[in-house]
Coordinates of C-alpha atoms in Angstrom, one line a residue:
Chain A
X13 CA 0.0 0.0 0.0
X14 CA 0.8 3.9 -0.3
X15 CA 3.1 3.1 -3.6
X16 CA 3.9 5.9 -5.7
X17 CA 2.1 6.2 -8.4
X18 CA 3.9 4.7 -11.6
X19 CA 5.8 7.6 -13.5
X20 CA 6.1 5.8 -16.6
X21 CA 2.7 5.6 -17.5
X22 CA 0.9 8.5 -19.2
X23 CA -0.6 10.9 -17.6
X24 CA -3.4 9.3 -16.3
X25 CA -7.0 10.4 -18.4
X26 CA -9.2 10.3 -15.3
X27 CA -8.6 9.9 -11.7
X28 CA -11.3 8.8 -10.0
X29 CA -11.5 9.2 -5.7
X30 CA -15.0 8.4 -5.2
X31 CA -16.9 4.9 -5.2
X32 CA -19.7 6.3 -6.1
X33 CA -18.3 7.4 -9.5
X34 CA -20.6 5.6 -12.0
X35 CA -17.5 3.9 -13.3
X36 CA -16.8 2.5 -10.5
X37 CA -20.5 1.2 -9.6
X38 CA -20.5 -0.3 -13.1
X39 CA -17.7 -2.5 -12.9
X40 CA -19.9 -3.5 -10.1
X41 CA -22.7 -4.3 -11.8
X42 CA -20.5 -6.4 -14.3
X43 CA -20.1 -9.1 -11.3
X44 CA -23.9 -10.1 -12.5
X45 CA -24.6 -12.0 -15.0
X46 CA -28.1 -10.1 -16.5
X47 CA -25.4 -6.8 -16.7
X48 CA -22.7 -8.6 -18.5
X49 CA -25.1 -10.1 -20.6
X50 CA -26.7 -7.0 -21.2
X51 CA -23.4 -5.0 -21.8
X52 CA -21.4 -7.8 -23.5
X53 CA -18.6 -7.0 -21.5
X54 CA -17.0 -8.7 -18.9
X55 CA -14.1 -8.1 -16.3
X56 CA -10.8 -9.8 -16.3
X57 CA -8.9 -9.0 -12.8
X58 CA -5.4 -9.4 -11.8
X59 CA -1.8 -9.3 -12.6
X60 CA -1.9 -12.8 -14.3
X61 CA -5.1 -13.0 -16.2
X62 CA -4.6 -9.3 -17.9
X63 CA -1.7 -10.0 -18.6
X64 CA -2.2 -13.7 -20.7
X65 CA -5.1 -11.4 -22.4
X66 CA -2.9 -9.6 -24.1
X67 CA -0.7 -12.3 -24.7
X68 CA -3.4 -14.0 -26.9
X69 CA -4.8 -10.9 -28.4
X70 CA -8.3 -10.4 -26.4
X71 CA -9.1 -6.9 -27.0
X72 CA -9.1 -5.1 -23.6
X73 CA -11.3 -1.5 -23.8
X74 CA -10.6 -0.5 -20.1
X75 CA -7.8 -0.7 -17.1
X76 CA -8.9 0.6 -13.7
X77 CA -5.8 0.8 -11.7
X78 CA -4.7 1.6 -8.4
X79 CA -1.0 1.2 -7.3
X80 CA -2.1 1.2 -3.6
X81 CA -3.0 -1.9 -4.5
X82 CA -0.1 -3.6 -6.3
X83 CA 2.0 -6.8 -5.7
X84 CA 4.7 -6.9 -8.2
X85 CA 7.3 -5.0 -9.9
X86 CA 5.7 -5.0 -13.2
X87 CA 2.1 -3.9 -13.2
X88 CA 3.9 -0.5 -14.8
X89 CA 5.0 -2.7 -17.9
X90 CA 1.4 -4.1 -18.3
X91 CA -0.5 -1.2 -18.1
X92 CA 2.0 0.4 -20.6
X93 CA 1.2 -3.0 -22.8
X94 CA -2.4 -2.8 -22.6
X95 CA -2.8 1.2 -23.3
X96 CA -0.8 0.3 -26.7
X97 CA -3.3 -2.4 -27.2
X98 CA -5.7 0.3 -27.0
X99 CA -7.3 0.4 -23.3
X100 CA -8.2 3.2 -22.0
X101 CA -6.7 3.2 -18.4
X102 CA -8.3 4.8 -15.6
X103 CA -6.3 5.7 -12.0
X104 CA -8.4 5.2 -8.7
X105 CA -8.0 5.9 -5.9
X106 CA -7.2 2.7 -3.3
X107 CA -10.5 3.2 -1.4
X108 CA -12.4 3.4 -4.9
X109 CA -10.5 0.1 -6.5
X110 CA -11.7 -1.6 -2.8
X111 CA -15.5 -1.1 -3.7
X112 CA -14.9 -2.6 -7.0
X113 CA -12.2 -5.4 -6.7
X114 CA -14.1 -8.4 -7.0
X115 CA -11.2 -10.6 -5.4
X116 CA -10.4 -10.9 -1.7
X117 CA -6.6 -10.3 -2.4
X118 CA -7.2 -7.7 -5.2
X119 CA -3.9 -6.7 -6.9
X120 CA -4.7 -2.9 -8.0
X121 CA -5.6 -3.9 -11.4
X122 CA -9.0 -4.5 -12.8
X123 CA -9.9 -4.4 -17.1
X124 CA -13.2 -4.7 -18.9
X125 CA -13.2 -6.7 -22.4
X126 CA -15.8 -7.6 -24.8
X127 CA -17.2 -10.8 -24.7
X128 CA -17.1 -13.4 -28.0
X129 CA -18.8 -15.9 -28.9
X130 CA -17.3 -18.5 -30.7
X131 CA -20.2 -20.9 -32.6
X132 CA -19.9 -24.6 -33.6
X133 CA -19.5 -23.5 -37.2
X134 CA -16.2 -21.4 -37.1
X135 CA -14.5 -24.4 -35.2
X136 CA -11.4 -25.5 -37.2
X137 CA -10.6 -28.5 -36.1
X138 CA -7.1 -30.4 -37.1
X139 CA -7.3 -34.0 -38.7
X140 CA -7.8 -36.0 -35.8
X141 CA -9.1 -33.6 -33.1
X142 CA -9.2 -34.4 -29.0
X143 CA -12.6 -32.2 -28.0
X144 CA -13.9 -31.9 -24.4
X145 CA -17.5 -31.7 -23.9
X146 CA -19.1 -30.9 -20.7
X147 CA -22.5 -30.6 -19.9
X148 CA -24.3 -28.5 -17.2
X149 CA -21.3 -27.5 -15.4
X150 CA -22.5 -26.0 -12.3
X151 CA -19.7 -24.5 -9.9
X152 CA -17.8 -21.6 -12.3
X153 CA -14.6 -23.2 -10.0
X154 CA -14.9 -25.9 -11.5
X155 CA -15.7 -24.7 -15.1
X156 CA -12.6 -22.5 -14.6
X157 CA -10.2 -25.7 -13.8
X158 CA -12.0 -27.8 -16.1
X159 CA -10.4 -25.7 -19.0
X160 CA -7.3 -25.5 -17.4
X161 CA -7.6 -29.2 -17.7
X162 CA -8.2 -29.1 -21.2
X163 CA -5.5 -26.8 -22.2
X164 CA -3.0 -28.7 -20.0
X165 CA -4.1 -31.5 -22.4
X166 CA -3.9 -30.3 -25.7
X167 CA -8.0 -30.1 -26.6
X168 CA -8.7 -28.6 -29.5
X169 CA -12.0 -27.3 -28.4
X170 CA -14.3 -27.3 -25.5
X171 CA -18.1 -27.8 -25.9
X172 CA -20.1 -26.1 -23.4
X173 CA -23.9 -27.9 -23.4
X174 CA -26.8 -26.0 -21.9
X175 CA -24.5 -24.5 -19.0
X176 CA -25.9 -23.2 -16.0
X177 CA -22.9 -21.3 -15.4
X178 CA -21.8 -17.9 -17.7
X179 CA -18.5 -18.9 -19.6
X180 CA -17.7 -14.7 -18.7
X181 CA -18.6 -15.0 -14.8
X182 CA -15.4 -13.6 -12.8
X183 CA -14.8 -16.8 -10.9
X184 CA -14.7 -18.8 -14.3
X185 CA -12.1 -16.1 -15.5
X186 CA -10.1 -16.5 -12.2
X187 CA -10.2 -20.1 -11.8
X188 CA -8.8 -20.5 -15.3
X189 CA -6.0 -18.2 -15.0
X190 CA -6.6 -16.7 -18.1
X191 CA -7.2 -20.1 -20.1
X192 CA -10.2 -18.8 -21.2
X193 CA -8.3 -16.7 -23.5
X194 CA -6.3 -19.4 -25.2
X195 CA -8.9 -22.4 -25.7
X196 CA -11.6 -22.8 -28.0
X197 CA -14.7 -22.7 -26.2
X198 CA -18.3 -23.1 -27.4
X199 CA -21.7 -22.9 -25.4
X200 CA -24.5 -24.9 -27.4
X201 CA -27.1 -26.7 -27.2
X202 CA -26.9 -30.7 -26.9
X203 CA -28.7 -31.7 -30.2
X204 CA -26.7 -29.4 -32.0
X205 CA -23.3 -30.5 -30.4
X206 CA -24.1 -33.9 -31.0
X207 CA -25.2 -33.1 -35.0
X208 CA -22.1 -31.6 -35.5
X209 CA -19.6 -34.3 -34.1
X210 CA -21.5 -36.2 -36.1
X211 CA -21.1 -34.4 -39.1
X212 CA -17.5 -34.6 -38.6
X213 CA -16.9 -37.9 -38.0
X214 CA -15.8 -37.6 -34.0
X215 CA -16.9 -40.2 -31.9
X216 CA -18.1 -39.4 -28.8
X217 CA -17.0 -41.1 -25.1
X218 CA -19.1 -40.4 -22.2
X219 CA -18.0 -40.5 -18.7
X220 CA -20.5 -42.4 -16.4
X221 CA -20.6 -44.9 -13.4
X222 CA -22.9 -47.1 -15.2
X223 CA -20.7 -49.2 -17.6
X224 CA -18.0 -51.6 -17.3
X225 CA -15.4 -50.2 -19.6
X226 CA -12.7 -48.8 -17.9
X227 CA -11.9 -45.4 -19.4
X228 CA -8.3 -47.7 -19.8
X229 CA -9.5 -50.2 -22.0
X230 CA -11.4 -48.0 -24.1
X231 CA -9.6 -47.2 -27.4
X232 CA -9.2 -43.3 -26.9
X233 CA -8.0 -42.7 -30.4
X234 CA -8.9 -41.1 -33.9
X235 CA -11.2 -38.0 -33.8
X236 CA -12.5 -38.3 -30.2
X237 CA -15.0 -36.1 -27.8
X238 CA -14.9 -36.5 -24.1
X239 CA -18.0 -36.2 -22.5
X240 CA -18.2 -35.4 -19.2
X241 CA -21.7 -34.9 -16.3
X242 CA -22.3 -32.3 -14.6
X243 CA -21.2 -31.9 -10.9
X244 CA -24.6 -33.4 -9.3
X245 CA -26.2 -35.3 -11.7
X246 CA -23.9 -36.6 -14.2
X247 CA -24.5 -36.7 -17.7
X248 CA -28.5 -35.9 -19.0
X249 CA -30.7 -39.3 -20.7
X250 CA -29.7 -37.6 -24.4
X251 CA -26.2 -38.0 -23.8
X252 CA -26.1 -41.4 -22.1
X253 CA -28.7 -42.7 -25.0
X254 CA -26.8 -40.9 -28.1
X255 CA -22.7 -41.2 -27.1
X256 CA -20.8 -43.8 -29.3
X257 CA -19.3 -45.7 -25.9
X258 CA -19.7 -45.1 -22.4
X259 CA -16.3 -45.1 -20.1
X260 CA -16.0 -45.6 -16.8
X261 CA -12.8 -44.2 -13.9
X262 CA -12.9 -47.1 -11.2
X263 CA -12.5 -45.8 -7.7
X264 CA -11.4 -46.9 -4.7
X265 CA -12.4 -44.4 -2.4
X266 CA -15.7 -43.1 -2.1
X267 CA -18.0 -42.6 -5.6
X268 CA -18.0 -38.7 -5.0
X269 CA -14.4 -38.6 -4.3
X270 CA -13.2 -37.3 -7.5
X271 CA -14.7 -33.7 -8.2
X272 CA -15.4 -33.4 -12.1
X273 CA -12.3 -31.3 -12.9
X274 CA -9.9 -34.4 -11.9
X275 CA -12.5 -36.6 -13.4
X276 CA -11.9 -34.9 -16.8
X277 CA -8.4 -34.3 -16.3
X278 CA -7.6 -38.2 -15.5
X279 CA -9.9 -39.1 -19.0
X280 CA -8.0 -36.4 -21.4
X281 CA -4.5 -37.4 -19.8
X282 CA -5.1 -41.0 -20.7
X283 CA -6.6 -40.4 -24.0
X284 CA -3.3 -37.9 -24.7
X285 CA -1.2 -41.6 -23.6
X286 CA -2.9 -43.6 -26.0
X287 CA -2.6 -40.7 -28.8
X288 CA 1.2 -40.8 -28.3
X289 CA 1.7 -39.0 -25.2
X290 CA 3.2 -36.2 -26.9
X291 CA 1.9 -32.6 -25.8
X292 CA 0.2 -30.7 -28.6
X293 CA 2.2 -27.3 -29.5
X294 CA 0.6 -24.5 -28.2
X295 CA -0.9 -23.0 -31.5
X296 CA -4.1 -25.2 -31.9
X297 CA -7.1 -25.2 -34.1
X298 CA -8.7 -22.0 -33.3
X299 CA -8.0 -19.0 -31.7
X300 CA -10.7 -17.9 -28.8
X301 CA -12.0 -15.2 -30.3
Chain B
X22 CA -35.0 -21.6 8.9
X23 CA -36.9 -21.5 11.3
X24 CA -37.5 -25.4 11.6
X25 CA -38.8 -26.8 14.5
X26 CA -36.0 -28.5 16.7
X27 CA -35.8 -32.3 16.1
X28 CA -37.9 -34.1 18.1
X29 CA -36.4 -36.9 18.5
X30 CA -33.4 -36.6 19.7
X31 CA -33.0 -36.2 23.5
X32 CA -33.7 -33.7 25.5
X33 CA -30.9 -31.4 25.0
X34 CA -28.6 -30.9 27.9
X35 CA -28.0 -27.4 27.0
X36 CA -29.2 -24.4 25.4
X37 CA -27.0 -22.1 24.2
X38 CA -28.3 -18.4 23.5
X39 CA -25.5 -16.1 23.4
X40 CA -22.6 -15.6 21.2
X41 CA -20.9 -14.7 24.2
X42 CA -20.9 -18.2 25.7
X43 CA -17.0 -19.6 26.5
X44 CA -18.4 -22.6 24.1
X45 CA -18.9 -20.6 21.2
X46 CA -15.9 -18.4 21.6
X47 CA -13.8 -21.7 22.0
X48 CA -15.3 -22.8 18.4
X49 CA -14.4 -19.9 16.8
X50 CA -10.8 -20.0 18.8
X51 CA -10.3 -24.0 17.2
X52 CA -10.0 -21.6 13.8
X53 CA -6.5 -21.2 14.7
X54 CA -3.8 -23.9 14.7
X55 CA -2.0 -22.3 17.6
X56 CA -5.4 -22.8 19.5
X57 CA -6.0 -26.8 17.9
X58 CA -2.5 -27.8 19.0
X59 CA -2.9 -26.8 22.1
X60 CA -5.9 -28.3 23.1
X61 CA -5.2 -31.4 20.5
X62 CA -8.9 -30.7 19.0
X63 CA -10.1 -29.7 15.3
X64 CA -13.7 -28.6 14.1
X65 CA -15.7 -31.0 11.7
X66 CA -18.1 -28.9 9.8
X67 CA -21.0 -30.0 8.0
X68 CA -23.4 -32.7 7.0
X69 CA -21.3 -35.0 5.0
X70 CA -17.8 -34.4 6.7
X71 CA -20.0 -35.7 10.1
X72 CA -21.2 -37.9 8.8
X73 CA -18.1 -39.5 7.8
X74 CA -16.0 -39.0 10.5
X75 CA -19.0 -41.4 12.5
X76 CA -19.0 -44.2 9.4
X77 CA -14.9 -44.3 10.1
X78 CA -15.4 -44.5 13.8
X79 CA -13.6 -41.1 14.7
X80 CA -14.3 -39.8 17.7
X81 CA -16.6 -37.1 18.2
X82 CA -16.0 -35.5 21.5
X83 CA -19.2 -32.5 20.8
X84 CA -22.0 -31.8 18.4
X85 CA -23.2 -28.2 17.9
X86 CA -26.5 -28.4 16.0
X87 CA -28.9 -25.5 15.1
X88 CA -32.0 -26.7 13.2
X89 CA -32.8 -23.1 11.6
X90 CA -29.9 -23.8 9.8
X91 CA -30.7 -27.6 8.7
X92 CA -30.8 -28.1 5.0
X93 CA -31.7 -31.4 4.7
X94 CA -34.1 -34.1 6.1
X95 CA -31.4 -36.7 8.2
X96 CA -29.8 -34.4 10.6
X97 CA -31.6 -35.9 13.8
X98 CA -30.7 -39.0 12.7
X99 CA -26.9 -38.3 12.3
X100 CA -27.4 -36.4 15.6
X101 CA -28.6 -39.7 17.3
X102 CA -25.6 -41.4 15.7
X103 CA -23.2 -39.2 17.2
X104 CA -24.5 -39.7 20.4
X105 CA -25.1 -43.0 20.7
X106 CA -21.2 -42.9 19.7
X107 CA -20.4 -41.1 22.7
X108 CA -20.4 -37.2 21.7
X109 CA -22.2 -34.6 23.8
X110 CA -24.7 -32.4 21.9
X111 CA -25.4 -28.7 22.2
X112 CA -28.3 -26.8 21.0
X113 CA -27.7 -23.4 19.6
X114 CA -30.0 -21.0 18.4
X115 CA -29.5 -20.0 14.9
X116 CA -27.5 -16.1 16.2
X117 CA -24.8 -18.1 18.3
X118 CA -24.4 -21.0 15.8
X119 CA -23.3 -17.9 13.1
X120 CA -21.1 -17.0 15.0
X121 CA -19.3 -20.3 15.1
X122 CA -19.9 -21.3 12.2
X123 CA -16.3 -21.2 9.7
X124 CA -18.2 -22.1 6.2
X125 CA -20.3 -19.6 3.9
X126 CA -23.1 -21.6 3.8
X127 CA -23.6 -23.2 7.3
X128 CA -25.8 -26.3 7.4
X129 CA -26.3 -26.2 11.1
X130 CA -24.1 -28.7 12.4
X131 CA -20.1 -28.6 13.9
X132 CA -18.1 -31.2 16.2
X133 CA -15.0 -31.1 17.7
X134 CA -12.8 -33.9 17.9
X135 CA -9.7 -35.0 19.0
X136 CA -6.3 -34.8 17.1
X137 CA -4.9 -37.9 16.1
X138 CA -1.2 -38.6 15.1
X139 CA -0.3 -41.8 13.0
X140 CA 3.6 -41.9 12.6
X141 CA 5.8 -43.8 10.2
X142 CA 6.3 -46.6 12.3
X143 CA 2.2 -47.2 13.0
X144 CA 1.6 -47.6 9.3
X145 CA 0.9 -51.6 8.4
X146 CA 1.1 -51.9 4.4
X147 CA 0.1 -54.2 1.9
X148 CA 3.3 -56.1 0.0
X149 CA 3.1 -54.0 -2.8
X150 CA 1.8 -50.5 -1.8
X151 CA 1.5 -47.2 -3.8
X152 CA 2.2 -44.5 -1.7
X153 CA 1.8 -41.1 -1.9
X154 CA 4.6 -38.6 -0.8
X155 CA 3.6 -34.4 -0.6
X156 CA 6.2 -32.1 0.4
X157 CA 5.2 -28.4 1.8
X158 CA 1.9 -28.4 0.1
X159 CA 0.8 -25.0 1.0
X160 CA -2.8 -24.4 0.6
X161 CA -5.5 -26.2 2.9
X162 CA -7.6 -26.8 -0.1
X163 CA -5.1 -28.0 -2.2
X164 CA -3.9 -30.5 0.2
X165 CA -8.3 -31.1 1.0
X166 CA -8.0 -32.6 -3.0
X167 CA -5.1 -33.9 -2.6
X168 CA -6.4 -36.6 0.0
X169 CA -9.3 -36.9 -2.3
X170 CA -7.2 -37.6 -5.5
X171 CA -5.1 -40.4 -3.5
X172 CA -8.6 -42.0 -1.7
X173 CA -9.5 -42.2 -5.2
X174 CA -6.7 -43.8 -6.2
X175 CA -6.6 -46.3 -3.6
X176 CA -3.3 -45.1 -2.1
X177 CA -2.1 -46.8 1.0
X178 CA -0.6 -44.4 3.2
X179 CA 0.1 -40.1 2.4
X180 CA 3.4 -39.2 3.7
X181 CA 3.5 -35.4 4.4
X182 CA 7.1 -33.9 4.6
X183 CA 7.5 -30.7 6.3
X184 CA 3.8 -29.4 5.4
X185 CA 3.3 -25.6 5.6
X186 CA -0.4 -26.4 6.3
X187 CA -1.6 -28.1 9.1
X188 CA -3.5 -31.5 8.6
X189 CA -6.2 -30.4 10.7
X190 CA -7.3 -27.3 8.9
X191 CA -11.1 -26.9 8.7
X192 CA -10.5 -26.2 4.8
X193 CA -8.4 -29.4 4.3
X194 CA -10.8 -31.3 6.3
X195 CA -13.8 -29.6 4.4
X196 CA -11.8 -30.0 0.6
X197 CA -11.1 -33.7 1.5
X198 CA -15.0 -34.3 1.9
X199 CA -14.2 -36.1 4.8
X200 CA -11.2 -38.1 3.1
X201 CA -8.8 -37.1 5.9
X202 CA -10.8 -39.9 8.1
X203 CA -10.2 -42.8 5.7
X204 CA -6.8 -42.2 4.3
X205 CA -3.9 -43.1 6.6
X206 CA -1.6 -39.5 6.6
X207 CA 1.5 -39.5 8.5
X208 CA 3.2 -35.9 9.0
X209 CA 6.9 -36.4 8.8
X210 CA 10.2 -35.1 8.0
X211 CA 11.9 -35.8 4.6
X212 CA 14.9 -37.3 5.9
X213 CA 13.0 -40.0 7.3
X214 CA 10.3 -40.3 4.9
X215 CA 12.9 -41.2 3.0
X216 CA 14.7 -43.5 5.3
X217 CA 11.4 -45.5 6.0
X218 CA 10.6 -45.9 2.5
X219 CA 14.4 -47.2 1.8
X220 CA 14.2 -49.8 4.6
X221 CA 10.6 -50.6 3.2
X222 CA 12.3 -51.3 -0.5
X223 CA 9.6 -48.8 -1.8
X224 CA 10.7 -46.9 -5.1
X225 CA 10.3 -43.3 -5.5
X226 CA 9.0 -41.7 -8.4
X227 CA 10.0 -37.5 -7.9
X228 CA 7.2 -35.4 -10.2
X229 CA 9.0 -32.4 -11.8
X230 CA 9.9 -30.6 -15.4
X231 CA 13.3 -30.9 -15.4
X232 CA 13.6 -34.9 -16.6
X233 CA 13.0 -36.1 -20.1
X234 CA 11.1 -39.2 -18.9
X235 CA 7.3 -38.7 -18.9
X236 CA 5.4 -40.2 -16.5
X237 CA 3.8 -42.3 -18.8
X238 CA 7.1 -44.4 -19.6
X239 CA 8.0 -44.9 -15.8
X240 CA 7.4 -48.1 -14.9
X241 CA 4.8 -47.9 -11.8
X242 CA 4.6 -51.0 -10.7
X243 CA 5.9 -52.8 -7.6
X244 CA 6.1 -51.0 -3.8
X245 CA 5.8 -47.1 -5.2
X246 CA 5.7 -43.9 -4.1
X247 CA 4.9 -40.7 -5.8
X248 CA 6.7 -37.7 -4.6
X249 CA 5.0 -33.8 -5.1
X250 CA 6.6 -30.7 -4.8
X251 CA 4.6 -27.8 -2.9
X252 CA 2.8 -25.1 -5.4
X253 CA 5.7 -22.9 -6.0
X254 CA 8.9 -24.4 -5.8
X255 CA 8.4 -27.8 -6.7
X256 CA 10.3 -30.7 -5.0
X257 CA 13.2 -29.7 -2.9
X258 CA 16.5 -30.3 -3.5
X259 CA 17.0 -33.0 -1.1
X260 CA 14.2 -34.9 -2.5
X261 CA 15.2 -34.5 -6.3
X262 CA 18.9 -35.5 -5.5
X263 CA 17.6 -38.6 -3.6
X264 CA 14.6 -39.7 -5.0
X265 CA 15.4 -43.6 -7.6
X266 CA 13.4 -41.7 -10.5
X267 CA 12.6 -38.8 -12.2
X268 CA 9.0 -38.5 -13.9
X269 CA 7.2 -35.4 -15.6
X270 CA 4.1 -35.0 -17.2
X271 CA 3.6 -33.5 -20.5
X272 CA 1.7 -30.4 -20.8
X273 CA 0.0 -29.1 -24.1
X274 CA -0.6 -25.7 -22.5
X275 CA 1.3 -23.5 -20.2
X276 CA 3.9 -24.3 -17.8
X277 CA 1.4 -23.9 -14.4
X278 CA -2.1 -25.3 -16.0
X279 CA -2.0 -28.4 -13.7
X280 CA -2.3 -27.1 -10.1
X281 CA -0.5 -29.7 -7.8
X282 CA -4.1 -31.9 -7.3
X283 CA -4.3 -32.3 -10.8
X284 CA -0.8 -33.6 -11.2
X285 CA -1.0 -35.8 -8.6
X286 CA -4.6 -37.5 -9.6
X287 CA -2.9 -38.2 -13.2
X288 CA 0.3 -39.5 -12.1
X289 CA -1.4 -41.7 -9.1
X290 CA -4.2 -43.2 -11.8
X291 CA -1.4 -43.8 -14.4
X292 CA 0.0 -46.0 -11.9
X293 CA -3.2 -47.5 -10.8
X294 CA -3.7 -48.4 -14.8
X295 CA 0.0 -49.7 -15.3
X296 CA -0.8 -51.8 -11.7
X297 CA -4.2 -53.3 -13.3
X298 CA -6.0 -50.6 -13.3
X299 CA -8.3 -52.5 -10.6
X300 CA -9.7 -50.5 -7.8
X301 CA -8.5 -51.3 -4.2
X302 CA -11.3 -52.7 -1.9
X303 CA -11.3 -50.2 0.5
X304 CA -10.2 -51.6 3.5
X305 CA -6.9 -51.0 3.2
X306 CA -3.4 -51.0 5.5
X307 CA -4.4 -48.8 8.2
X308 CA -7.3 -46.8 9.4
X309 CA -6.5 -43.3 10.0
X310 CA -6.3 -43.4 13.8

């Protein structure tokens, strides 16, 4: 706290002391889901998560910052990356970045981006493409390490069926550290998901208790989809009925004792073995935007 | 809220109104490990975790139980269960059972129990065990999925060297879902964590980038134990210079997409698979007491 302001940086636009500056009470509002929705924007806070933005390109329009607030050494070098990127950066005051830091740790540093949307059509997929699919995901925590599972892996996409969670919810954002802005991600419908793995040629493997295949003995190869339950109720009647096979993960402990982010991450790893083990390079199918 | 007490359940022995009672300030006290090692007592929050803790036989010294709080339909009857298994119950109204409450969304119930310790020398293994080894692990919740990952996994035993978190948490208790009362966990320091496992003749397998032998091409069979590093650093020097093999798992995405749970539960089922890939029964070596 009480750090100097940073000297590099322009001059700053705006400085904003109050929290009831309408700024301020909008990047409020953002942390509901009608408002983003309603805006099509979206916050991405922190050090980390800004800053693998503009790594992959994600346009940024706003930077509220406040160097009360700062950890690091280089939040100077960031904000001087994403004004050239075109933000527009905005100094507050530390009581004024309190009221609209959305972290309990905040880190003085808080943007606003446009949402995308990425459809089933624009996918371009490689030859023989891994996809994840995940229906109903619940908990944005686990939606959040569920893609970190999937970039960790190599998937070329993630499917998103009828989510209950909001891909652009803040806790999704966080709990991905920023992998949102590097994989693929689609929300649809299940019908239509289905339809279009079928229309090119990917065979889908869903995740359930109720089968005897061992998600080890099932030939993980070739153009594959993973498709995993949500948290409480597993995977829906249309997935169980319409999948190509049904794995299983046999448990010693406890049926509940693997969340659905390990689930997912043990299925992908093993299907990643059988493909050859080899991580993907980083430059994949599609671009997340 | 605003349920009727149980019925059934006794009597109780005591009322407790006030926030101010020396009960419901020693709850919120049992927060801090200072406090839980000296009076050798941790807090068991919660419906499940309870519940647990009573199906493992763990001790259950107290109940606190506030029925405006109950969410579900089976609390009297886990409430009978923990007295019939010897704990006292207390009956708090729904202002004093806020305040000792440690979760966001309280469901009305919290016991204190006693501290166990299980040490190297207590732990009775199978002939050909997989165990798993976790060194400084540095976040409760972390270590809470940890636990989880390896019950899943049928481990036999959890050596922790020189953990930064205590075992006893309420937020590794809570993240374990009641794990910590089925999987044996000895606390320990490296040097003889590493000395047992020697005189045992069980292999260690150190997790960590800088080896060109993925994980996959280890062989994990035969007595086995997986070695973590904490969060941030990795494995120690100590353990990487000692440890009989070097494993790393290949990652499509950035360096830190795995956090150290997700690691673990990939590295521990790839040795469950290369092992049989059956699940353990779950009585297994040693019960966590």
């Amino acid at each position: 706290m009480g750090r100097a302001q940073p000297a590099v940086v322009k001059m700053p636009i705006e400085t904003i002391t109050s929290s009831r500056n309408p700024r301020v009470k909008n990047l409020v509002k953002l942390r509901e889901r009608r408002q983003r929705d309603k805006q099509g924007l979206f916050l991405i806070e922190g050090y980390r998560e800004l800053s693998r933005a503009l790594e992959k390109g994600i346009r940024i329009d706003e930077v509220y910052y406040s160097p009360d607030w700062f950890l690091g050494e280089n939040e100077d070098a960031l904000l001087r990356r994403a004004e050239a990127a075109g933000a527009h950066l905005f100094h507050l005051a530390g009581s004024a970045f309190a009221k609209c830091a959305y972290r309990e740790r905040p880190d003085g540093l808080l943007g606003v981006a446009p949402q995308w949307r990425l459809d089933l059509a624009d996918l371009v997929l490689p030859e023989t493409p891994l996809v994840l699919v995940a229906e109903a995901i619940e908990k944005p925590g686990n939606l959040g390490t569920l893609l970190r599972a999937a970039d960790a892996a190599g998937v070329d996409a993630v499917l998103l069926c009828d989510p209950v969670t909001d891909l652009f919810n803040p806790n999704v954002v966080r709990a991905s550290t920023g992998v949102l802005f590097s994989v693929p991600v689609v929300v649809a419908e299940t019908a239509a998901v289905i339809a279009f793995l079928r229309s090119r040629g990917i065979r889908t493997a869903a995740t359930t208790p109720d089968t005897d295949t061992r998600y080890t003995d099932a030939d993980l190869r070739g153009p594959l989809a993973i498709v995993m339950g949500s948290e409480q109720y597993g995977l829906s009647r249309e997935w169980l009925d319409r999948a190509d096979g049904k794995v299983r993960i046999p448990m010693a402990g406890r049926a509940d004792s693997l969340n659905v982010a390990m689930a997912t991450v043990i299925t992908l790893f093993e299907a990643v073995r059988q493909r050859g083990g080899t991580a993907k390079p980083p430059g994949r199918g599609q671009t997340a935007k």
